[in-house]
Coordinates of C-alpha atoms in Angstrom, one line a residue:
X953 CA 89.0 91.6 33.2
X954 CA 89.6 90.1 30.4
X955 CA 86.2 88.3 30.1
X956 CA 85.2 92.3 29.8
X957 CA 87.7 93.1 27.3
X958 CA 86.0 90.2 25.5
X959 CA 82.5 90.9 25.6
X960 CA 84.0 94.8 24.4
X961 CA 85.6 92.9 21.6
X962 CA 82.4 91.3 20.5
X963 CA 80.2 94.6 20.7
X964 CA 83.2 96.7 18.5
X965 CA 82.9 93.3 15.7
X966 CA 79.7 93.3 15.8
X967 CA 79.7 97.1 15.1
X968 CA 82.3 96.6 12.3
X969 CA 80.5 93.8 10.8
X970 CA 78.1 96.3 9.1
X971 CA 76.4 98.0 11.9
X972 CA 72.3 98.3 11.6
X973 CA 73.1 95.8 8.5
X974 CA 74.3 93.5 10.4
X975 CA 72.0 93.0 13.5
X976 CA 68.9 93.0 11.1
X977 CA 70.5 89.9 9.3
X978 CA 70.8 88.2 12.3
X979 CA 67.3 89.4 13.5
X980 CA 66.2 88.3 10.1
X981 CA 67.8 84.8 10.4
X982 CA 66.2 84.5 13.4
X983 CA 62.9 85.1 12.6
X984 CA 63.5 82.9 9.4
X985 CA 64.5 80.4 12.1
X986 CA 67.6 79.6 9.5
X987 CA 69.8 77.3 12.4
X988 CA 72.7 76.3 9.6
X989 CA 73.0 79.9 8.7
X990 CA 72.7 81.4 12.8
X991 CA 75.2 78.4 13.1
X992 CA 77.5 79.7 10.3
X993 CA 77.1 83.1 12.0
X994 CA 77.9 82.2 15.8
X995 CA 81.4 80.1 14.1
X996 CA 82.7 83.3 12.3
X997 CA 82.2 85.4 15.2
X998 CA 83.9 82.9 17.6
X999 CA 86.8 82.6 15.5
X1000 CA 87.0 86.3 15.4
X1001 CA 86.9 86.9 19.2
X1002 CA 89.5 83.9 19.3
X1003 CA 91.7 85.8 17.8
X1004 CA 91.0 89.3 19.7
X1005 CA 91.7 87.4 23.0
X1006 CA 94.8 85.5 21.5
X1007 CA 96.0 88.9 20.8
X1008 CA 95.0 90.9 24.2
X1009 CA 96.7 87.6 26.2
X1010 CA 99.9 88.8 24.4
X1011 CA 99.7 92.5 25.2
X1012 CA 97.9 91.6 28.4
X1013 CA 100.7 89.3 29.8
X1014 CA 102.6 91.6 32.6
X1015 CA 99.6 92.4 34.3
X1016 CA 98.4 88.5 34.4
X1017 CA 101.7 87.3 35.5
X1018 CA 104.4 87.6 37.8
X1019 CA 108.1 87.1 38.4
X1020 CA 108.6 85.8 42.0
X1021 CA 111.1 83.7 44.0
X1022 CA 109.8 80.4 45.7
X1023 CA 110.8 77.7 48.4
X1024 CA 110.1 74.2 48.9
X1025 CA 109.2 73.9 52.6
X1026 CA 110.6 71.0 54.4
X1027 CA 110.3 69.6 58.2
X1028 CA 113.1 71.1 60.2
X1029 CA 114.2 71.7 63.7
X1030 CA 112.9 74.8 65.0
X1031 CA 114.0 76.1 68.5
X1032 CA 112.8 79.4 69.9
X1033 CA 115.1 81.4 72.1
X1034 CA 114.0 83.9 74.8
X1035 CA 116.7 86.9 74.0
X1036 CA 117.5 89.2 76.8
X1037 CA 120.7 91.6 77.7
X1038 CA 122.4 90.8 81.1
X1039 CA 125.9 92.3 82.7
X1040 CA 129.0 90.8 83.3
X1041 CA 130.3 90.1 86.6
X1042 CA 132.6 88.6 89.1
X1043 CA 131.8 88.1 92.8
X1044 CA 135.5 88.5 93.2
X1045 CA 135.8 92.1 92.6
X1046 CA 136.5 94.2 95.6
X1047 CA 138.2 97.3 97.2
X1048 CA 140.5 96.3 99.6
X1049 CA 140.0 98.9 103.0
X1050 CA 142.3 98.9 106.0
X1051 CA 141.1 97.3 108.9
X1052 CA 143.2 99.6 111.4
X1053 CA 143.4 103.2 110.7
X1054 CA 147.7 104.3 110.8
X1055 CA 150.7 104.9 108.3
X1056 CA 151.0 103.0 105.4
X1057 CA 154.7 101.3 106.5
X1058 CA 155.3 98.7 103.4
X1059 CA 153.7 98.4 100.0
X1060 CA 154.3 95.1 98.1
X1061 CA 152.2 94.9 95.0
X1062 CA 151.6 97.1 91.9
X1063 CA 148.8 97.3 89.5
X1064 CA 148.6 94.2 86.5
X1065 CA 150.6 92.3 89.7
X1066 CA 149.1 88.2 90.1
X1067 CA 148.7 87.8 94.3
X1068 CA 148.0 84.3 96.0
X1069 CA 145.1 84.1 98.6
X1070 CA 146.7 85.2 101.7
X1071 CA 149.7 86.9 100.3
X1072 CA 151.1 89.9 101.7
X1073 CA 149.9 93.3 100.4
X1074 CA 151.3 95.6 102.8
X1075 CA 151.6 96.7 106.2
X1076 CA 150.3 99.7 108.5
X1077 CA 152.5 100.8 111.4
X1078 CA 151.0 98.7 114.7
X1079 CA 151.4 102.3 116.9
X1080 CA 153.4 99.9 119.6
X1081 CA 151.4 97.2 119.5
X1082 CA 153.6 94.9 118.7
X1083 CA 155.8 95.6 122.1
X1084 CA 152.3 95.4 124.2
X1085 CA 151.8 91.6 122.6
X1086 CA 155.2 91.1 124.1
X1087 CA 154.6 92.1 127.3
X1088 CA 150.9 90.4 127.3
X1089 CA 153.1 87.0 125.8
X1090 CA 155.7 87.2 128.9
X1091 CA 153.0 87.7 131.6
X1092 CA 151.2 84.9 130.2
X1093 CA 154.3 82.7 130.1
X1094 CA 154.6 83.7 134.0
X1095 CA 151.1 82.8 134.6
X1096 CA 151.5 79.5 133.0
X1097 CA 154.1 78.8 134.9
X1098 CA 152.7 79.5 138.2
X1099 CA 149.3 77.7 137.3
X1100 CA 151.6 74.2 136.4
X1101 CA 153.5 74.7 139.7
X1102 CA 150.2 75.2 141.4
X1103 CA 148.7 72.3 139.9
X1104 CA 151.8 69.9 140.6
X1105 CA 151.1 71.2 144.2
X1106 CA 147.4 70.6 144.2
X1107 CA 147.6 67.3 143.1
X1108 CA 150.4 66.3 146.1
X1109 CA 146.9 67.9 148.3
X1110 CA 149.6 70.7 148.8
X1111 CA 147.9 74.2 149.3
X1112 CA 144.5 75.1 149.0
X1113 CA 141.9 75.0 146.6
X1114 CA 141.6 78.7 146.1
X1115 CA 145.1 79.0 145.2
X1116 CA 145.1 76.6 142.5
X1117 CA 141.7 78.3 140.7
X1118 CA 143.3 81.5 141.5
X1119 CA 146.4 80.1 139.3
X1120 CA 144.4 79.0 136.8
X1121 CA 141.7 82.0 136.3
X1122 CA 145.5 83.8 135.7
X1123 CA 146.6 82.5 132.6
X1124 CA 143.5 81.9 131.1
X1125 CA 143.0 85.7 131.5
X1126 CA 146.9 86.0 130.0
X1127 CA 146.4 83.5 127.5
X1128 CA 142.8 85.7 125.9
X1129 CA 145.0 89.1 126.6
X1130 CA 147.7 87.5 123.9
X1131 CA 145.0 86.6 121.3
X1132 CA 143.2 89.7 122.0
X1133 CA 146.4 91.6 120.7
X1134 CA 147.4 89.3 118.2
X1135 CA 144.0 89.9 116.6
X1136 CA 144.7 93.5 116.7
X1137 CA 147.9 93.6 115.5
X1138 CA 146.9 91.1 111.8
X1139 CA 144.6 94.1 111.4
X1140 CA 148.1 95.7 110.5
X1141 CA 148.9 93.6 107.8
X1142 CA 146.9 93.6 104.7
X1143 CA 146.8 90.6 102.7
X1144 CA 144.4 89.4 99.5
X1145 CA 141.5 87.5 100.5
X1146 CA 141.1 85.5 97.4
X1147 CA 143.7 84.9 94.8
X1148 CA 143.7 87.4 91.5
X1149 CA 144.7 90.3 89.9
X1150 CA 145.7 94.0 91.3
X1151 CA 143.4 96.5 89.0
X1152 CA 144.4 99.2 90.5
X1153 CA 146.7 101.0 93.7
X1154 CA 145.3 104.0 95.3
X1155 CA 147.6 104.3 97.7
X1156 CA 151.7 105.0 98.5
X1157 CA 153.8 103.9 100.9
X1158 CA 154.1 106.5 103.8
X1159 CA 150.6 107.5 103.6
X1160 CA 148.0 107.6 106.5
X1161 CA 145.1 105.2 105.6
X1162 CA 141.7 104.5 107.2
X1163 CA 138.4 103.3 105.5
X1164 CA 137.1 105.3 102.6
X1165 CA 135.3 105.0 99.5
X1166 CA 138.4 105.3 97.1
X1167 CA 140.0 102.3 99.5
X1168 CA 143.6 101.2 99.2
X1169 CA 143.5 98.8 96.2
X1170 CA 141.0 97.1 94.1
X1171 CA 141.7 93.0 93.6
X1172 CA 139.9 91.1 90.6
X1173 CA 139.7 87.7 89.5
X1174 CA 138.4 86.9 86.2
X1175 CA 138.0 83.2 86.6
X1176 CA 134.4 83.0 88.0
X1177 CA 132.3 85.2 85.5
X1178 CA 128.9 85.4 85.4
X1179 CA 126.0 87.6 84.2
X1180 CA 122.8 88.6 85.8
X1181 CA 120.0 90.1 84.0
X1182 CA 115.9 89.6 84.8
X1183 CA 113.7 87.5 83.4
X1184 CA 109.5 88.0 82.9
X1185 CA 107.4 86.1 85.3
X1186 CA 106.0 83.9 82.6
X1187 CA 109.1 82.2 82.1
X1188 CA 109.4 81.3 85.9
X1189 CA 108.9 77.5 84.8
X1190 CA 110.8 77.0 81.4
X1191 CA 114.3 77.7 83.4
X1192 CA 116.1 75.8 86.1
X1193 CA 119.6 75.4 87.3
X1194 CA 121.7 74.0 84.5
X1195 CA 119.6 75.5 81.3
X1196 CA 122.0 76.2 78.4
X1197 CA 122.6 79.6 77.6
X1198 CA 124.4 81.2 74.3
X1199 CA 126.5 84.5 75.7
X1200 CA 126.7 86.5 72.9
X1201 CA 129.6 89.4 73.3
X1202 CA 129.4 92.5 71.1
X1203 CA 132.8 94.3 72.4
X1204 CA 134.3 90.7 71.5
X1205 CA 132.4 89.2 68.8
X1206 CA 132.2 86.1 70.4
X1207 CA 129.5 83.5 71.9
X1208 CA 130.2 81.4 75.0
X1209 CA 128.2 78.5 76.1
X1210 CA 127.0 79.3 79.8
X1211 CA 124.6 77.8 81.8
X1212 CA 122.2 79.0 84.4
X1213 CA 123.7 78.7 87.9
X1214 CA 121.0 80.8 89.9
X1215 CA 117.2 81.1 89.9
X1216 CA 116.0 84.2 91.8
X1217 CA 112.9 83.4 94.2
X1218 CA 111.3 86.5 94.4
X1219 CA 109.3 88.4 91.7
X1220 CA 109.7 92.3 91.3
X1221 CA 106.6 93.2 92.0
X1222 CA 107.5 96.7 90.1
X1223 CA 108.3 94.6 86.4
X1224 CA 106.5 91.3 87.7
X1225 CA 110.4 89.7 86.3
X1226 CA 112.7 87.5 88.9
X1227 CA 116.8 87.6 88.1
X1228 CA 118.9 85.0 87.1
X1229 CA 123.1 84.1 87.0
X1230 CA 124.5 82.4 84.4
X1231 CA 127.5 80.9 84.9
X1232 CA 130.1 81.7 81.7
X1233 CA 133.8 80.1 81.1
X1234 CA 136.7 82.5 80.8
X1235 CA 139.2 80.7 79.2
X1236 CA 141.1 83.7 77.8
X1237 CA 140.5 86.0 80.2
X1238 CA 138.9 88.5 77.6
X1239 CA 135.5 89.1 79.9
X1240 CA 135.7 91.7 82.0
X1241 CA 132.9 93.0 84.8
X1242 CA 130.6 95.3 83.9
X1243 CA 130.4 94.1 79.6
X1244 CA 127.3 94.2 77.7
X1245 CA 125.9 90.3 76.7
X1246 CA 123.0 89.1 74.7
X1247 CA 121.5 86.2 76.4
X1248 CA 119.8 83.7 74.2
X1249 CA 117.7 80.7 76.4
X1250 CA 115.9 78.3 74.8
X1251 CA 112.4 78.0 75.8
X1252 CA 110.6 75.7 73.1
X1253 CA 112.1 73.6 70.9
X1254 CA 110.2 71.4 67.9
X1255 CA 112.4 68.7 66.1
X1256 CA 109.8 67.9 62.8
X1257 CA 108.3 71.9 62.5
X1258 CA 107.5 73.8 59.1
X1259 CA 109.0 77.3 59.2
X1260 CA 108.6 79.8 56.8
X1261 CA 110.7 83.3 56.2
X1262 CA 108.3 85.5 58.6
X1263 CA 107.8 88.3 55.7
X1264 CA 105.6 86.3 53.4
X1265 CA 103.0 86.1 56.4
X1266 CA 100.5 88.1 55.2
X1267 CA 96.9 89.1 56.7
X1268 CA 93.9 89.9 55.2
X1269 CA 91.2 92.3 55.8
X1270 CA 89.6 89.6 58.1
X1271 CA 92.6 89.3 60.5
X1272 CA 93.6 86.0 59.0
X1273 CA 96.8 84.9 58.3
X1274 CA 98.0 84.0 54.9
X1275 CA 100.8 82.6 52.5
X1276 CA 101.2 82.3 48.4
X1277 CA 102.2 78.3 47.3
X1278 CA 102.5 77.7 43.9
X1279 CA 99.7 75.5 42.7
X1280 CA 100.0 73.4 39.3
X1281 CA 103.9 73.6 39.7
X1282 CA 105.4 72.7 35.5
X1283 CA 108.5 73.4 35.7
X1284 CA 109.0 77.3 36.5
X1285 CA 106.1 78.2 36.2
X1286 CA 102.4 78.0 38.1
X1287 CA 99.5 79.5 39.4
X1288 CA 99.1 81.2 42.7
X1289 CA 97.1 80.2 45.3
X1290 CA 96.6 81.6 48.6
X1291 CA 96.4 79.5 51.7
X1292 CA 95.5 80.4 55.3
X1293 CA 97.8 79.3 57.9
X1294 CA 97.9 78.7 61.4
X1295 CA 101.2 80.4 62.9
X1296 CA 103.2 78.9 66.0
X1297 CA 106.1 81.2 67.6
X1298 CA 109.1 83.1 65.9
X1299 CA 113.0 82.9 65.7
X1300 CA 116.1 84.5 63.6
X1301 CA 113.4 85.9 61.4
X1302 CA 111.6 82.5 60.7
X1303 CA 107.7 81.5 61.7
X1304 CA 106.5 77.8 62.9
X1305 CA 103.7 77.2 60.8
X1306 CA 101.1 74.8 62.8
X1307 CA 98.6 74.3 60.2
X1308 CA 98.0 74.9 56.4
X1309 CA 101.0 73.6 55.3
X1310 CA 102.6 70.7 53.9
X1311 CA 106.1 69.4 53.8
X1312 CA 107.4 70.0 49.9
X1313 CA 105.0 72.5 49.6
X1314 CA 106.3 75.5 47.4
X1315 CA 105.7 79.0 48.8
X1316 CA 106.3 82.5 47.1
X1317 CA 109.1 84.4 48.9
X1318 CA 109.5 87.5 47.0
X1319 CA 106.9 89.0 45.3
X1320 CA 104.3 88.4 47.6
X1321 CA 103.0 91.9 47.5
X1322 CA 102.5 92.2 43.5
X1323 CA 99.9 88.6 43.0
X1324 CA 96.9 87.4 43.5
X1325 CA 95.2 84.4 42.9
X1326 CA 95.2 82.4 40.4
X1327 CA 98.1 84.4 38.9
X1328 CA 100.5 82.6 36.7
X1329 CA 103.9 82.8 38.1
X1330 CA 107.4 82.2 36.8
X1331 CA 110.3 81.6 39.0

């Protein structure tokens, strides 16, 4: 542009220098084939367009340079994380049912309430089962009795044979009648099955209770959390048991270290994806089943990479990709200079750069859309 501005500069001199006068002097000191005078000539008019230029560089000067900020590139770690949402969960998260069908005779916990494994919930009334294990306990202690007297016999060869089996097939058929009913009658008595917290009662004492939906209580323990989520096919061999996971809660505001504890071995064939559990501490009990977590795995990992901010990637009209360094760096100010570049993956808004860059070089961050080669910049 301004090599046009200068050859416009020239024509409008040359113009002012006296027109039709002027051009048929230097026609006529060519023809005289005068070289000190064409010489004399050619040095005013340089000096002249000299100063035109000095003077269009000064009024000129925004649209030749540009104010931008830069960065000095240097080899970093750069780690790129798959990030996927998941769900929070506990294996230990049920609704206790009733495993015999009766009146709800005794109630011992309430909702918030801490229970041992094996502790004592409540109680159903038996319907009389407890006085049939009674009788079922004294016929067997008859039976046993007669099988030992028959068996002190049988070994004095007193008696018969038959009478000794007979003796025998007795209380064994006593002794299964008493566990049958025993078994029946600890369906009575609820306890926990794992030890945790009461969420919530749905039930009262004196009620009739059977299996339902609603169930008579719902147990939770918060010390085994995990969360499952799925996971794309392609990333079937980058995880394994034991891969570090960040656990990024939002309700919290917190990240927990996790690791995976599961590998799924069957692919979706609706998503082509295959789920995962990682494992996650609870040391303050704040998860709770059900929460929303960001998942953030790992899956590539360079400890010498050059990353750049991702926005001053650019691409031309050619599909390549491109970034502004700062060539003849003096201080704050250079010239711009575009380079193509090779790009690698992307994390936390930064780019791997594989090729076209150095370490120190210095790249334009903000500006990039307002230059263009060879453009002095300040910074």
């Amino acid at each position: 542009m301004r090599k046009l501005l200068s050859i416009s500069a020239l024509s409008i001199l040359l113009l002012s220098c006296g027109g039709k006068e002027t051009n048929q002097s230097i026609e006529n000191l060519i023809e005289s084939k005068n070289i000190k005078e064409l010489q004399a000539k050619k040095s005013a008019l340089q000096a002249d367009i000299a100063k035109i230029e000095e003077a269009l560089a000064t009024l000129d000067v925004k649209k030749e340079e540009a104010l931008v900020s830069v960065l000095q590139v240097k080899d970093t770690v750069f780690n790129h994380y798959l990030e996927i949402q998941g769900n929070v969960d506990t294996k230990e998260n049920i609704l206790i049912q009733p495993e015999f069908s009766g009146t709800l005779t005794s109630l011992n916990v309430k909702a918030g309430q801490r229970v041992s494994k094996g502790q004592i919930l409540g109680r159903i009334d038996d319907a009389g089962m407890s006085q049939q294990l009674a009788s079922l306990e004294n016929q067997y202690a008859l039976a046993k009795t007669s099988f030992e007297r028959q068996k002190n016999l049988w070994a004095k060869k007193i008696g018969s044979e038959i009478q000794f089996l007979q003796a025998q097939t007795q209380m064994i058929s006593a002794q299964k009648g008493v566990a049958q009913m025993r078994a029946q009658l600890s369906k009575t008595v609820i306890r926990a099955p794992f030890s945790g917290t009461i969420d919530e009662v749905y039930a009262e004492r004196g009620q009739v209770v059977a299996p339902s939906q609603q169930g008579l209580m719902r147990i939770v323990n918060l010390g085994n959390m995990y969360v499952s989520t799925t996971v794309p096919e392609s990333y079937i061999g980058k995880l394994k048991v034991g891969t570090e996971v960040d656990v990024f809660l939002k309700s919290l505001g917190k990240t927990y270290k996790g690791k995976v504890r599961q590998v799924g071995n069957f692919i979706n064939p609706n998503n082509r994806s295959f789920g995962i559990e990682v494992g996650v501490p609870n040391p303050e009990n704040l998860l709770r089943p059900n929460q929303v977590a960001n998942l953030k795995i790992m899956d590539y990992s360079n400890k010498k990479a050059i990353v750049v901010p991702t926005n001053v990637v650019q691409e031309d009209g050619e599909k390549n990709k491109f970034v502004f360094i700062v060539a003849n760096s003096n201080g704050k100010t250079g010239t711009a200079k575009k380079v193509l570049v090779e790009i690698g993956k992307s994390s936390d808004n930064v780019t791997e750069i594989v090729s076209g860059l150095s370490a120190n070089d210095i790249i334009v961050t903000e500006g990039v859309n307002s230059i263009s080669e060879g453009m002095k910049l300040n910074f």
